Coordinates of C-alpha atoms in Angstrom, one line a residue:
Chain A
M9 CA -44.9 61.8 26.9
I10 CA -41.1 62.0 27.1
L11 CA -39.4 59.3 25.1
N12 CA -35.7 59.8 25.4
Q13 CA -34.3 63.0 26.9
S14 CA -31.9 64.8 24.6
S15 CA -29.2 67.4 25.1
A16 CA -29.3 70.8 23.4
S17 CA -27.4 69.2 20.5
G18 CA -30.1 66.6 20.1
K19 CA -27.9 63.8 21.4
Q20 CA -29.6 61.5 23.8
L21 CA -28.2 61.9 27.3
P22 CA -27.0 58.7 29.0
A23 CA -28.3 57.6 32.4
I24 CA -25.9 54.7 32.5
Q25 CA -22.5 54.7 30.7
A26 CA -20.2 51.7 31.0
V27 CA -16.8 51.7 29.3
G28 CA -14.8 48.5 29.3
L29 CA -16.5 47.4 32.5
S30 CA -15.4 43.9 33.4
K31 CA -15.3 41.5 36.3
T32 CA -13.2 38.4 37.0
Y33 CA -13.8 36.6 40.3
G34 CA -10.8 35.5 42.3
R35 CA -8.6 32.9 40.4
S36 CA -11.3 32.1 37.9
P37 CA -9.7 32.0 34.4
K38 CA -13.0 33.1 32.9
A39 CA -14.4 36.6 33.3
A40 CA -18.0 36.8 34.7
V41 CA -18.3 40.0 32.7
E42 CA -16.0 40.7 29.7
P43 CA -15.1 44.3 29.0
M44 CA -18.5 45.9 28.3
C45 CA -19.5 49.2 26.7
L46 CA -23.1 50.1 27.3
E47 CA -25.2 53.3 27.1
V48 CA -28.7 53.5 28.6
Y49 CA -30.4 56.7 27.7
Q50 CA -32.3 58.9 30.1
G51 CA -36.1 58.4 29.8
E52 CA -36.0 55.0 28.3
I53 CA -36.9 51.5 29.6
F54 CA -33.9 49.3 28.8
G55 CA -34.3 45.5 29.0
F56 CA -31.2 43.6 30.0
L57 CA -31.6 40.0 29.0
G58 CA -29.5 36.8 29.5
P59 CA -29.9 33.4 31.0
N60 CA -28.8 32.5 34.5
G61 CA -25.0 33.0 35.0
A62 CA -24.7 35.3 31.9
G63 CA -23.4 38.2 34.0
K64 CA -26.6 40.3 34.4
T65 CA -26.5 40.5 38.2
T66 CA -22.7 41.0 38.3
T67 CA -23.1 44.0 35.9
I68 CA -25.9 45.4 38.0
K69 CA -23.9 45.0 41.2
M70 CA -21.0 46.8 39.6
L71 CA -23.3 49.7 38.8
L72 CA -24.4 49.8 42.4
D73 CA -20.8 49.5 43.8
L74 CA -21.7 46.3 45.5
I75 CA -19.0 44.6 43.4
K76 CA -15.7 46.2 42.4
P77 CA -15.0 46.0 38.7
T78 CA -11.7 44.3 37.5
S79 CA -11.4 47.0 34.8
G80 CA -13.3 49.8 33.2
Q81 CA -15.7 52.4 34.5
A82 CA -19.4 53.0 34.9
V83 CA -21.1 56.3 35.3
I84 CA -24.7 56.9 36.5
L85 CA -26.2 60.2 35.6
G86 CA -22.8 61.9 35.6
Y87 CA -21.4 60.2 38.7
D88 CA -18.7 57.5 38.7
C89 CA -20.2 54.4 40.3
Q90 CA -17.0 53.7 42.2
K91 CA -15.4 57.1 42.9
S92 CA -18.7 58.9 43.6
S93 CA -20.8 55.9 44.5
V94 CA -22.8 57.7 47.2
K95 CA -23.7 60.5 44.8
S96 CA -24.6 58.0 42.1
R97 CA -26.8 56.0 44.5
E98 CA -28.7 59.1 45.5
K99 CA -30.4 58.8 42.1
V100 CA -31.0 55.1 42.0
G101 CA -33.8 52.8 43.2
Y102 CA -33.0 49.1 43.2
I103 CA -34.7 45.8 43.6
P104 CA -32.4 42.7 43.6
G105 CA -33.2 39.5 41.9
E106 CA -33.2 37.7 45.3
L107 CA -34.8 40.2 47.6
R108 CA -34.1 39.6 51.2
L109 CA -35.8 41.9 53.8
Y110 CA -35.1 42.2 57.5
P111 CA -37.4 39.4 58.8
N112 CA -38.4 41.0 62.0
Y113 CA -39.2 44.4 60.4
S114 CA -42.4 45.5 58.8
G115 CA -42.3 47.2 55.4
N116 CA -43.0 50.6 57.1
K117 CA -40.1 50.1 59.5
I118 CA -37.7 49.2 56.6
A119 CA -39.0 52.2 54.6
D120 CA -38.3 54.5 57.6
L121 CA -34.8 53.1 57.9
L122 CA -34.0 53.5 54.2
M123 CA -35.7 57.0 54.0
S124 CA -33.2 58.2 56.7
T125 CA -30.4 57.7 54.2
K126 CA -32.0 59.7 51.4
P127 CA -30.8 63.2 50.8
E128 CA -34.3 64.5 50.2
P129 CA -37.5 63.7 52.1
V130 CA -39.7 61.0 50.6
S131 CA -43.3 62.0 49.8
S132 CA -45.6 60.1 52.1
E133 CA -48.4 60.6 49.6
Y134 CA -46.4 58.8 46.9
V135 CA -45.6 56.0 49.3
S136 CA -49.3 55.7 50.0
Y137 CA -50.1 55.7 46.3
L138 CA -47.6 52.9 45.7
C139 CA -48.9 50.9 48.6
E140 CA -52.5 51.3 47.3
K141 CA -51.5 50.5 43.7
L142 CA -49.6 47.3 44.7
N143 CA -51.9 46.4 47.5
V144 CA -49.0 46.0 50.0
E145 CA -49.1 45.0 53.6
M146 CA -46.6 47.4 55.1
D147 CA -47.4 46.8 58.8
T148 CA -46.7 43.0 59.0
P149 CA -43.2 41.7 59.8
T150 CA -41.8 40.5 56.5
A151 CA -41.0 37.0 57.8
R152 CA -44.8 36.5 57.9
L153 CA -45.4 37.5 54.4
S154 CA -45.4 35.5 51.2
L155 CA -42.7 35.9 48.5
G156 CA -45.0 38.0 46.4
N157 CA -45.9 40.3 49.3
R158 CA -42.3 40.8 50.1
Q159 CA -41.5 41.5 46.5
K160 CA -44.2 44.2 46.6
I161 CA -42.5 45.8 49.6
G162 CA -39.3 45.7 47.6
L163 CA -40.9 47.5 44.8
V164 CA -42.2 50.2 47.1
L165 CA -38.8 50.6 48.6
A166 CA -37.2 50.9 45.2
L167 CA -39.8 53.4 43.8
M168 CA -40.6 55.5 46.9
A169 CA -37.9 58.2 46.5
K170 CA -38.8 58.7 42.8
P171 CA -35.3 57.9 41.7
S172 CA -34.0 59.2 38.3
L173 CA -32.9 55.6 37.6
L174 CA -34.6 52.4 38.5
I175 CA -32.5 49.3 38.4
L176 CA -34.8 46.3 38.6
D177 CA -33.7 42.7 38.7
E178 CA -36.7 40.4 38.0
P179 CA -39.2 42.9 39.6
T180 CA -42.3 40.8 38.9
L181 CA -40.9 37.7 40.5
G182 CA -43.6 35.9 42.5
L183 CA -46.3 38.5 41.7
D184 CA -49.8 37.5 40.5
P185 CA -50.8 38.7 36.9
I186 CA -52.9 41.6 38.2
I187 CA -50.0 43.0 40.2
Q188 CA -47.6 42.3 37.4
N189 CA -49.7 44.6 35.2
Q190 CA -49.8 47.2 37.9
V191 CA -46.0 47.1 38.1
L192 CA -45.7 47.5 34.3
E193 CA -48.1 50.4 34.6
L194 CA -45.9 52.0 37.3
L195 CA -42.9 51.6 35.1
R196 CA -44.6 53.3 32.3
E197 CA -45.4 56.2 34.7
V198 CA -41.7 56.3 35.6
K199 CA -40.9 56.6 31.9
D200 CA -43.6 59.2 31.3
D201 CA -42.0 61.1 34.1
G202 CA -38.8 61.2 32.1
R203 CA -37.0 58.8 34.4
T204 CA -35.0 55.7 33.3
V205 CA -35.6 52.0 34.0
F206 CA -32.9 49.4 33.6
L207 CA -34.8 46.1 33.7
S208 CA -33.3 42.7 34.0
S209 CA -36.0 40.1 33.4
H210 CA -36.6 36.5 32.2
V211 CA -40.2 37.4 31.5
L212 CA -39.8 38.1 27.8
P213 CA -43.4 39.1 26.9
E214 CA -43.1 41.7 29.7
V215 CA -39.9 43.1 28.3
E216 CA -41.4 43.1 24.8
Q217 CA -44.3 45.0 26.2
I218 CA -42.6 47.9 27.8
C219 CA -38.9 48.1 26.8
D220 CA -37.6 50.6 24.2
R221 CA -34.3 48.8 23.7
I222 CA -32.8 45.6 24.9
G223 CA -29.3 44.4 25.6
I224 CA -28.5 40.7 25.4
I225 CA -25.6 39.3 27.5
R226 CA -24.2 35.9 26.9
S227 CA -21.4 34.3 28.9
G228 CA -20.3 37.7 30.1
H229 CA -20.3 39.3 26.6
L230 CA -22.8 41.9 25.7
V231 CA -23.7 40.5 22.3
A232 CA -26.4 42.9 21.1
V233 CA -28.0 46.2 22.0
E234 CA -30.8 47.4 19.9
E235 CA -34.4 48.5 19.7
I236 CA -36.8 45.6 19.9
Q237 CA -38.5 46.2 16.6
A238 CA -35.1 46.5 14.8
M239 CA -34.1 43.2 16.3
Q240 CA -37.3 41.5 15.3
K241 CA -36.9 42.8 11.7
K242 CA -33.6 41.1 11.4
L243 CA -35.0 37.8 12.4
L244 CA -36.7 35.0 10.6
K245 CA -40.2 35.5 9.5
H246 CA -42.5 32.6 8.8
L247 CA -45.1 32.4 6.1
R248 CA -47.7 29.7 5.5
V249 CA -49.3 30.1 2.1
T250 CA -52.2 28.1 0.6
F251 CA -52.5 28.5 -3.1
S252 CA -55.5 27.7 -5.3
E253 CA -53.3 25.8 -7.7
S254 CA -50.3 23.5 -7.5
V255 CA -47.0 25.3 -7.0
D256 CA -43.5 24.1 -7.5
S257 CA -41.7 24.7 -4.1
R258 CA -38.3 24.9 -5.8
V259 CA -39.2 28.3 -7.3
F260 CA -39.4 29.6 -3.7
D261 CA -36.4 27.7 -2.5
A262 CA -34.4 29.3 -5.3
L263 CA -34.8 32.7 -3.7
P264 CA -31.6 33.7 -1.8
N265 CA -33.2 34.5 1.6
A266 CA -36.1 32.0 1.6
N267 CA -36.2 28.4 2.7
V268 CA -39.3 26.1 2.2
T269 CA -39.6 24.1 5.3
E270 CA -42.8 22.2 4.5
S271 CA -44.6 21.7 1.2
T272 CA -47.7 19.9 0.0
D273 CA -49.3 20.2 -3.4
K274 CA -50.9 23.6 -2.7
T275 CA -49.4 24.7 0.7
L276 CA -46.0 26.0 1.4
S277 CA -44.3 26.9 4.7
I278 CA -41.5 29.4 4.1
T279 CA -38.9 30.8 6.4
I280 CA -37.5 34.2 5.4
S281 CA -34.5 36.0 6.7
G282 CA -34.1 39.7 6.1
N283 CA -36.1 41.4 3.3
I284 CA -39.5 39.8 2.7
D285 CA -40.2 41.8 -0.5
Q286 CA -39.0 39.2 -3.1
V287 CA -41.0 36.4 -1.6
I288 CA -44.2 38.5 -1.5
K289 CA -43.8 39.5 -5.1
L290 CA -43.3 35.8 -6.1
I291 CA -46.4 34.8 -4.1
S292 CA -48.4 37.4 -5.9
K293 CA -47.8 35.7 -9.2
Y294 CA -50.1 32.9 -8.0
K295 CA -53.7 32.8 -6.9
V296 CA -53.6 32.7 -3.1
E297 CA -56.3 31.3 -0.9
S298 CA -54.8 32.2 2.4
L299 CA -51.7 33.7 3.9
E300 CA -50.6 33.4 7.5
S301 CA -47.5 35.2 8.9
G302 CA -45.8 34.7 12.2
Q303 CA -44.0 37.8 13.6
P304 CA -40.9 36.7 15.6
S305 CA -41.4 37.3 19.3
L306 CA -38.8 38.6 21.7
E307 CA -38.4 35.0 22.6
N308 CA -37.2 34.2 19.1
V309 CA -34.8 37.1 19.3
F310 CA -33.5 35.9 22.6
M311 CA -33.2 32.3 21.6
S312 CA -31.4 33.3 18.3
Y313 CA -28.5 34.5 20.4
Y314 CA -28.3 31.3 22.3
Q315 CA -28.9 28.7 19.6
D316 CA -25.8 28.5 17.4
N317 CA -27.8 27.0 14.5
L318 CA -29.9 30.2 14.3
K319 CA -27.1 32.7 14.7
E320 CA -26.4 32.8 11.0
F321 CA -29.8 34.4 10.4
V322 CA -29.2 37.3 12.8
Chain B
M10 CA -29.9 62.4 66.4
F11 CA -29.7 58.6 67.0
N12 CA -28.5 57.0 63.8
P13 CA -31.0 54.5 62.4
I14 CA -28.2 52.0 61.3
L15 CA -26.7 52.2 64.8
G16 CA -30.2 51.7 66.2
K17 CA -30.9 48.7 64.0
T18 CA -27.5 47.1 64.9
I19 CA -28.4 47.4 68.6
F20 CA -32.0 46.4 68.1
D21 CA -30.9 43.2 66.2
L22 CA -28.7 42.2 69.1
R23 CA -31.3 43.0 71.8
I24 CA -32.2 39.4 72.6
Q25 CA -28.5 38.5 73.0
I26 CA -27.8 41.6 75.0
F27 CA -30.5 40.9 77.5
G28 CA -30.0 37.2 77.4
W29 CA -26.3 37.3 78.2
G30 CA -26.5 40.3 80.5
I31 CA -29.3 38.9 82.6
G32 CA -27.9 35.3 82.4
M33 CA -24.4 36.2 83.5
G34 CA -25.8 38.8 86.0
L35 CA -27.8 36.1 87.6
L36 CA -24.7 33.9 87.8
A37 CA -22.9 36.8 89.5
L38 CA -25.9 37.3 91.9
L39 CA -25.8 33.6 92.9
I40 CA -22.1 33.7 93.5
V41 CA -22.5 36.9 95.6
L42 CA -25.4 35.5 97.6
V43 CA -23.6 32.3 98.6
Y44 CA -20.5 34.2 99.7
P45 CA -21.6 35.0 103.3
S46 CA -22.3 31.4 104.0
I47 CA -18.9 30.2 102.8
S48 CA -16.7 33.3 103.4
S49 CA -15.2 32.0 106.6
T50 CA -14.2 28.6 105.1
Y51 CA -13.5 29.6 101.4
G52 CA -9.9 30.6 102.0
D53 CA -9.2 27.4 103.9
I54 CA -10.8 25.3 101.2
M55 CA -8.8 27.0 98.5
K56 CA -5.6 26.6 100.5
E57 CA -6.2 22.8 100.6
M58 CA -6.3 22.7 96.9
P59 CA -3.2 21.2 95.2
E60 CA -0.7 24.0 94.4
G61 CA -0.7 23.0 90.7
M62 CA -4.4 23.3 90.5
M63 CA -4.3 26.7 92.1
A64 CA -1.6 27.9 89.8
F65 CA -3.6 26.7 86.8
F66 CA -6.5 28.8 87.8
G67 CA -4.6 32.0 88.4
G68 CA -2.5 31.1 91.4
N69 CA -1.6 34.1 93.4
T70 CA -5.1 35.5 94.1
S71 CA -5.8 36.7 97.5
L72 CA -8.5 34.3 98.6
H73 CA -9.4 35.6 102.0
N74 CA -11.6 38.4 100.8
F75 CA -14.6 38.9 98.6
E76 CA -12.6 40.3 95.7
G77 CA -10.4 37.1 95.6
Y78 CA -13.5 34.9 95.8
L79 CA -15.1 36.9 93.0
S80 CA -12.0 36.8 90.9
Q81 CA -11.8 33.0 91.2
E82 CA -15.5 32.1 90.9
F83 CA -16.8 34.7 88.5
F84 CA -14.1 36.6 86.6
N85 CA -12.2 33.4 85.8
P86 CA -15.0 31.8 83.7
A87 CA -16.9 35.0 82.7
P88 CA -14.7 36.1 79.9
L89 CA -14.7 32.7 78.4
A90 CA -18.5 32.5 78.5
L91 CA -19.0 36.0 77.2
A92 CA -16.6 35.3 74.4
V93 CA -19.4 33.2 72.9
F94 CA -21.5 36.3 72.5
A95 CA -18.5 38.3 71.2
I96 CA -17.7 35.7 68.5
L97 CA -21.3 35.3 67.4
S98 CA -22.1 39.0 67.3
G99 CA -18.8 40.0 65.6
S100 CA -19.2 37.5 62.8
Q101 CA -22.9 38.3 62.4
I102 CA -22.7 42.0 62.0
I103 CA -21.3 42.1 58.4
V104 CA -20.8 38.6 57.1
G105 CA -23.9 37.2 58.8
E106 CA -26.0 39.9 57.2
E107 CA -24.2 39.5 53.9
S108 CA -25.0 35.7 53.8
Q109 CA -28.6 36.4 54.7
G110 CA -28.7 38.9 51.8
T111 CA -29.9 41.8 53.9
L112 CA -26.7 43.8 53.8
E113 CA -27.4 44.8 50.2
L114 CA -30.5 46.6 51.3
I115 CA -28.5 49.3 53.1
L116 CA -25.5 49.3 50.9
V117 CA -27.4 50.3 47.8
Q118 CA -28.7 53.4 49.6
P119 CA -26.8 56.7 49.4
I120 CA -24.6 56.1 52.4
S121 CA -20.9 55.3 52.3
R122 CA -19.6 52.0 53.5
F123 CA -17.3 53.9 55.9
K124 CA -20.4 55.2 57.7
V125 CA -22.2 51.9 57.6
F126 CA -19.1 50.3 59.2
I127 CA -18.7 53.0 61.8
F128 CA -22.3 52.7 63.0
K129 CA -22.2 48.9 63.0
A130 CA -18.9 48.8 64.9
L131 CA -20.3 51.4 67.3
G132 CA -23.4 49.2 67.8
L133 CA -21.2 46.2 68.5
L134 CA -19.2 48.2 71.1
I135 CA -22.4 49.4 72.7
A136 CA -23.9 45.9 72.7
N137 CA -20.8 44.6 74.6
G138 CA -21.0 47.5 77.0
A139 CA -24.7 47.0 77.5
I140 CA -24.2 43.3 78.6
I141 CA -21.5 44.4 81.1
F142 CA -23.8 47.2 82.4
I143 CA -26.7 44.8 82.9
M144 CA -24.4 42.4 84.7
L145 CA -23.1 45.2 86.9
V146 CA -26.6 46.4 87.8
I147 CA -27.6 42.8 88.9
F148 CA -24.3 42.4 90.7
S149 CA -24.8 45.7 92.6
F150 CA -28.3 44.5 93.6
A151 CA -26.8 41.2 94.8
V152 CA -24.1 43.0 96.9
L153 CA -26.9 45.2 98.5
I154 CA -29.0 42.3 99.5
A155 CA -26.1 40.0 100.6
D156 CA -24.7 42.9 102.6
V157 CA -21.1 42.2 101.5
E158 CA -18.3 44.6 102.0
V159 CA -16.7 45.4 98.7
N160 CA -14.0 47.5 97.2
T161 CA -16.1 49.4 94.7
T162 CA -13.2 50.7 92.6
R163 CA -11.7 47.3 92.2
I164 CA -15.0 45.7 91.2
L165 CA -15.9 48.5 88.8
N166 CA -12.5 48.2 87.2
A167 CA -12.9 44.5 86.9
F168 CA -16.3 44.9 85.1
L169 CA -15.0 47.7 82.9
L170 CA -12.0 45.8 81.8
L171 CA -14.3 43.1 80.3
W172 CA -15.3 45.7 77.8
P173 CA -12.1 46.2 75.7
F174 CA -11.4 42.4 76.0
L175 CA -14.8 41.4 74.6
A176 CA -14.7 44.2 72.0
T177 CA -11.4 42.9 70.8
L178 CA -12.8 39.4 70.5
S179 CA -15.8 40.7 68.6
F180 CA -13.7 42.6 66.2
L181 CA -11.3 39.7 65.8
S182 CA -14.2 37.5 65.0
M183 CA -15.4 40.1 62.5
L184 CA -12.0 40.1 60.9
L185 CA -11.9 36.3 60.5
S186 CA -15.4 36.2 59.1
L187 CA -14.4 38.8 56.5
L188 CA -11.3 36.9 55.6
F189 CA -12.9 33.5 55.4
S190 CA -16.3 34.8 54.3
S191 CA -17.8 32.3 56.6
R192 CA -19.3 32.6 60.1
I193 CA -18.8 29.0 60.9
V194 CA -15.1 29.0 60.0
A195 CA -14.5 32.3 61.9
G196 CA -16.4 31.0 64.9
T197 CA -14.5 27.7 65.0
V198 CA -11.1 29.4 64.7
M199 CA -12.0 31.9 67.4
A200 CA -13.3 29.2 69.7
V201 CA -10.1 27.2 69.3
L202 CA -8.0 30.3 69.8
I203 CA -9.8 31.4 73.0
V204 CA -10.0 27.9 74.6
S205 CA -6.4 27.0 73.8
S206 CA -5.3 30.4 74.9
F207 CA -7.2 30.0 78.2
I208 CA -5.6 26.6 78.8
L209 CA -2.1 27.6 77.8
H210 CA -2.4 30.8 79.9
G211 CA -3.3 28.6 82.9
L212 CA -0.5 26.1 82.2
S213 CA 2.0 29.0 81.8
N214 CA 1.8 29.3 85.6
L215 CA 3.1 25.8 85.9
V216 CA 5.4 25.3 82.8
S217 CA 8.3 27.7 82.6
W218 CA 8.8 27.6 78.9
L219 CA 5.1 28.4 78.3
E220 CA 5.5 31.5 80.4
A221 CA 7.7 33.0 77.8
Y222 CA 4.8 33.0 75.4
R223 CA 2.3 34.7 77.7
H224 CA 2.1 37.7 75.5
I225 CA 0.4 35.7 72.7
Y226 CA -2.3 34.2 74.9
I227 CA -5.3 36.4 74.3
T228 CA -6.9 35.6 77.7
A229 CA -3.8 37.2 79.4
Y230 CA -5.0 40.5 78.2
F231 CA -8.1 40.4 80.3
Q232 CA -6.9 42.3 83.4
G233 CA -10.2 42.2 85.4
R234 CA -8.9 39.5 87.7
N235 CA -5.8 41.6 88.4
A236 CA -8.0 44.6 89.0
L237 CA -9.6 42.7 91.9
T238 CA -6.7 41.0 93.5
S239 CA -3.4 42.8 92.5
E240 CA -2.3 45.4 90.0
V241 CA -3.5 46.0 86.5
S242 CA -0.9 45.9 83.8
S243 CA -1.3 49.1 81.9
G244 CA 0.9 47.7 79.2
H245 CA -1.5 44.8 78.6
I246 CA -4.5 47.3 78.4
I247 CA -2.6 49.5 76.0
T248 CA -1.7 46.5 73.9
L249 CA -5.3 45.4 73.8
L250 CA -6.5 48.8 72.8
V251 CA -3.8 49.1 70.1
V252 CA -4.8 45.7 68.7
L253 CA -8.5 46.6 68.8
A254 CA -7.7 49.8 66.9
A255 CA -5.6 48.0 64.3
I256 CA -8.2 45.2 63.8
S257 CA -10.9 47.9 63.4
I258 CA -8.9 49.6 60.7
I259 CA -8.2 46.3 58.9
N260 CA -11.9 45.4 59.2
L261 CA -12.9 48.8 57.7
Y262 CA -10.5 48.3 54.8
L263 CA -11.8 44.8 54.1
F264 CA -15.4 45.9 54.3
V265 CA -14.9 48.9 52.0
K266 CA -13.0 46.8 49.4
R267 CA -15.3 43.8 49.6
D268 CA -17.5 42.4 46.8
I269 CA -20.8 42.0 48.6
G270 CA -22.5 38.7 48.2
V271 CA -19.4 37.1 46.6
A272 CA -17.7 34.6 48.9
G273 CA -14.0 35.2 49.3
S274 CA -13.7 38.4 47.4
I275 CA -11.0 39.6 49.6
S276 CA -10.2 36.4 51.4
L277 CA -7.2 34.6 52.8
P278 CA -6.7 32.7 49.5
T279 CA -6.9 35.9 47.5
L280 CA -4.5 37.7 49.7
R281 CA -2.1 34.7 49.6
K282 CA -2.3 34.6 45.8
K283 CA -1.6 38.4 45.7
Y284 CA 1.5 38.1 47.8
T285 CA 2.9 34.9 46.4
S286 CA 2.5 36.1 42.8
K287 CA 4.8 39.1 43.5

C-alpha cells in the first residue's frame, strides 16, 4: 500500500500546493478566503473541514479555476490552476457539493459527453465496475432519479477517468449507509493506487475513518492542518475513575493540566489537556475499582476550533 | 467530428428550434395561402389606409406585388416575434446554465473556456439559422401550393437577413445576462430595447427629429423588408456584423474572466466600481 509518495530526496510530493491563495467577492470588505498556504501530498486522503460559509467551496472552486483568486497561486500536480488550468484539470476528478446534472440526459449520455473532453480514453471496464459497485442507474434521465441516485452518477463521473487527484465536496450526500461504505472503500482503493483525495465533508466519522490529515478552515482562515491522531492527542481527554476508598479531589485539581469536573466520595471525573502521565501516576497511588477513558473524536477536534471557550486547550 | 458541446447546445434548443421554426413557418404559410384571394384588392386596401399609419409600418413599400405584401404582413412582425427566441436562448446558453448549476459540469473538464464559448456560440448561431431554414422550407412549400409568382432572390435575401439580426439579438441578450448575472433582468432590458426600438423606428417615419436617431434603433438594422421591396443598405448590414463581432468578443472576455456560480463577479456594478475608483 502506498501511503504518501515521496521524491528521491524523501520529501513528500505535493498534489495540491496553494500559496497565499485568497478570494474577496466584489465590494465585500471581508475575504471569503484569507491568504492561504496549503500542501496536500500525493497519495494521501486529505479532509477539508469547516462549517457552511467557512470558505471550503470557494477554495475548491479556485483550485478548479471556476473562481479566479484575488491573490496567490495554486498548483495541481505541477500545473498552475489558472495559467495551465486545462492541463491541471486533466488530472482532476470532481464532485461538487450541490451536484446538478443535465435533467434530460441519462448518466451514460453525460458520461459520453464528459469522456469526449478527456485526453485519454476512459476504460469502459472501470466504468462498469464503478456502476456495479455503486449500483447506479445510468440509463434513466437524471430528472427521474432521486438525489442519492444522482449523487452516485456524480461519483461515477468523477472517478471514471482514474484521475490523479479527486476533489470531492460532500461525496456521500444523500447516499444510504451501504453505498456510503462502498464510496469509502472506493476512496481507499484510490489511495492504494497512489492517487490523492481532497475530501470536503461534514460527516466527521467518515473523515476520521479514512483521512490521513485534515485541514480546518474557519471564516476563511485555514486554522489547522495536521494528522488526525496528532490533533486528537492535543485535545482534552476525559477520565472517570472509581476508587475503593475516599479520595480528596483537590489533589487532582492541583495538577497543572487536570481539572476535576465532577466528584463524589469515591468517584472523580477528570478532564486532562496534554500529557496524561502525571494524572495516571497519581491515580496509581490509590486502589482503583474502575477506570473509563474517553478518546476525543474528530467532532471534539472540530468543535474545539469553533468554540472559543475550548480554544485554550488546543 | 461533430463536437459534443456543440451537439449538446443544439440538442438543448431543439424544442425551441422546431417550435419557433414550425410556428412561424405556419404563419408564413397562412399568409402566402390567403394572398391569391386578396391580391387584387390588397394594394387598394393599403392605399386607403391613413398616410401616417402607412408611414408607421414602413411606409414606402410597394404594395401591388407579393413581395410588398409579404414585407408588410410577415417581415414586419416576424423579427419582433423571433426576438423572443433570440432573447431566451442568448440568456440561457451561459447564465441560464450557470444558474441551474450545470455549467460547472463541463467547465471542470479539461477543456478551455475559450473552446466552450466557441462551441456554445456556434450552437446559438446554428439554432437561429435552423429556425430560419425551417421557416423557409415551409414558406417554399406554401409558395408551391399557392402558385404565387415570386422573386426568389429577394425572398431568399429577406429570410437570410433575419439571421445576422437574430444572432445579434441573441448575443446582446447573452451580454446583458453576463453583465447582470440574471436572465430576467437581461430579458426585460432586451424586450424594452426591442419594443421601444420598433416603435421609435416606426415613428421616425413621421417625426423628423426622431429620424436623426435612426441609427440607434436596433430594428432599423433588419434589412429583410428592404430586400423585398427596395434596396438593402450594405452599411447597415456591415454595422450589424461589426456589432455582432464586437459583442461576441466582449462576451468571450466576460465568460473567460467570470467567477462561475457567483452572481455579479464581473457585473455592471463591479465594472462601475472599477472605473469610478480610478
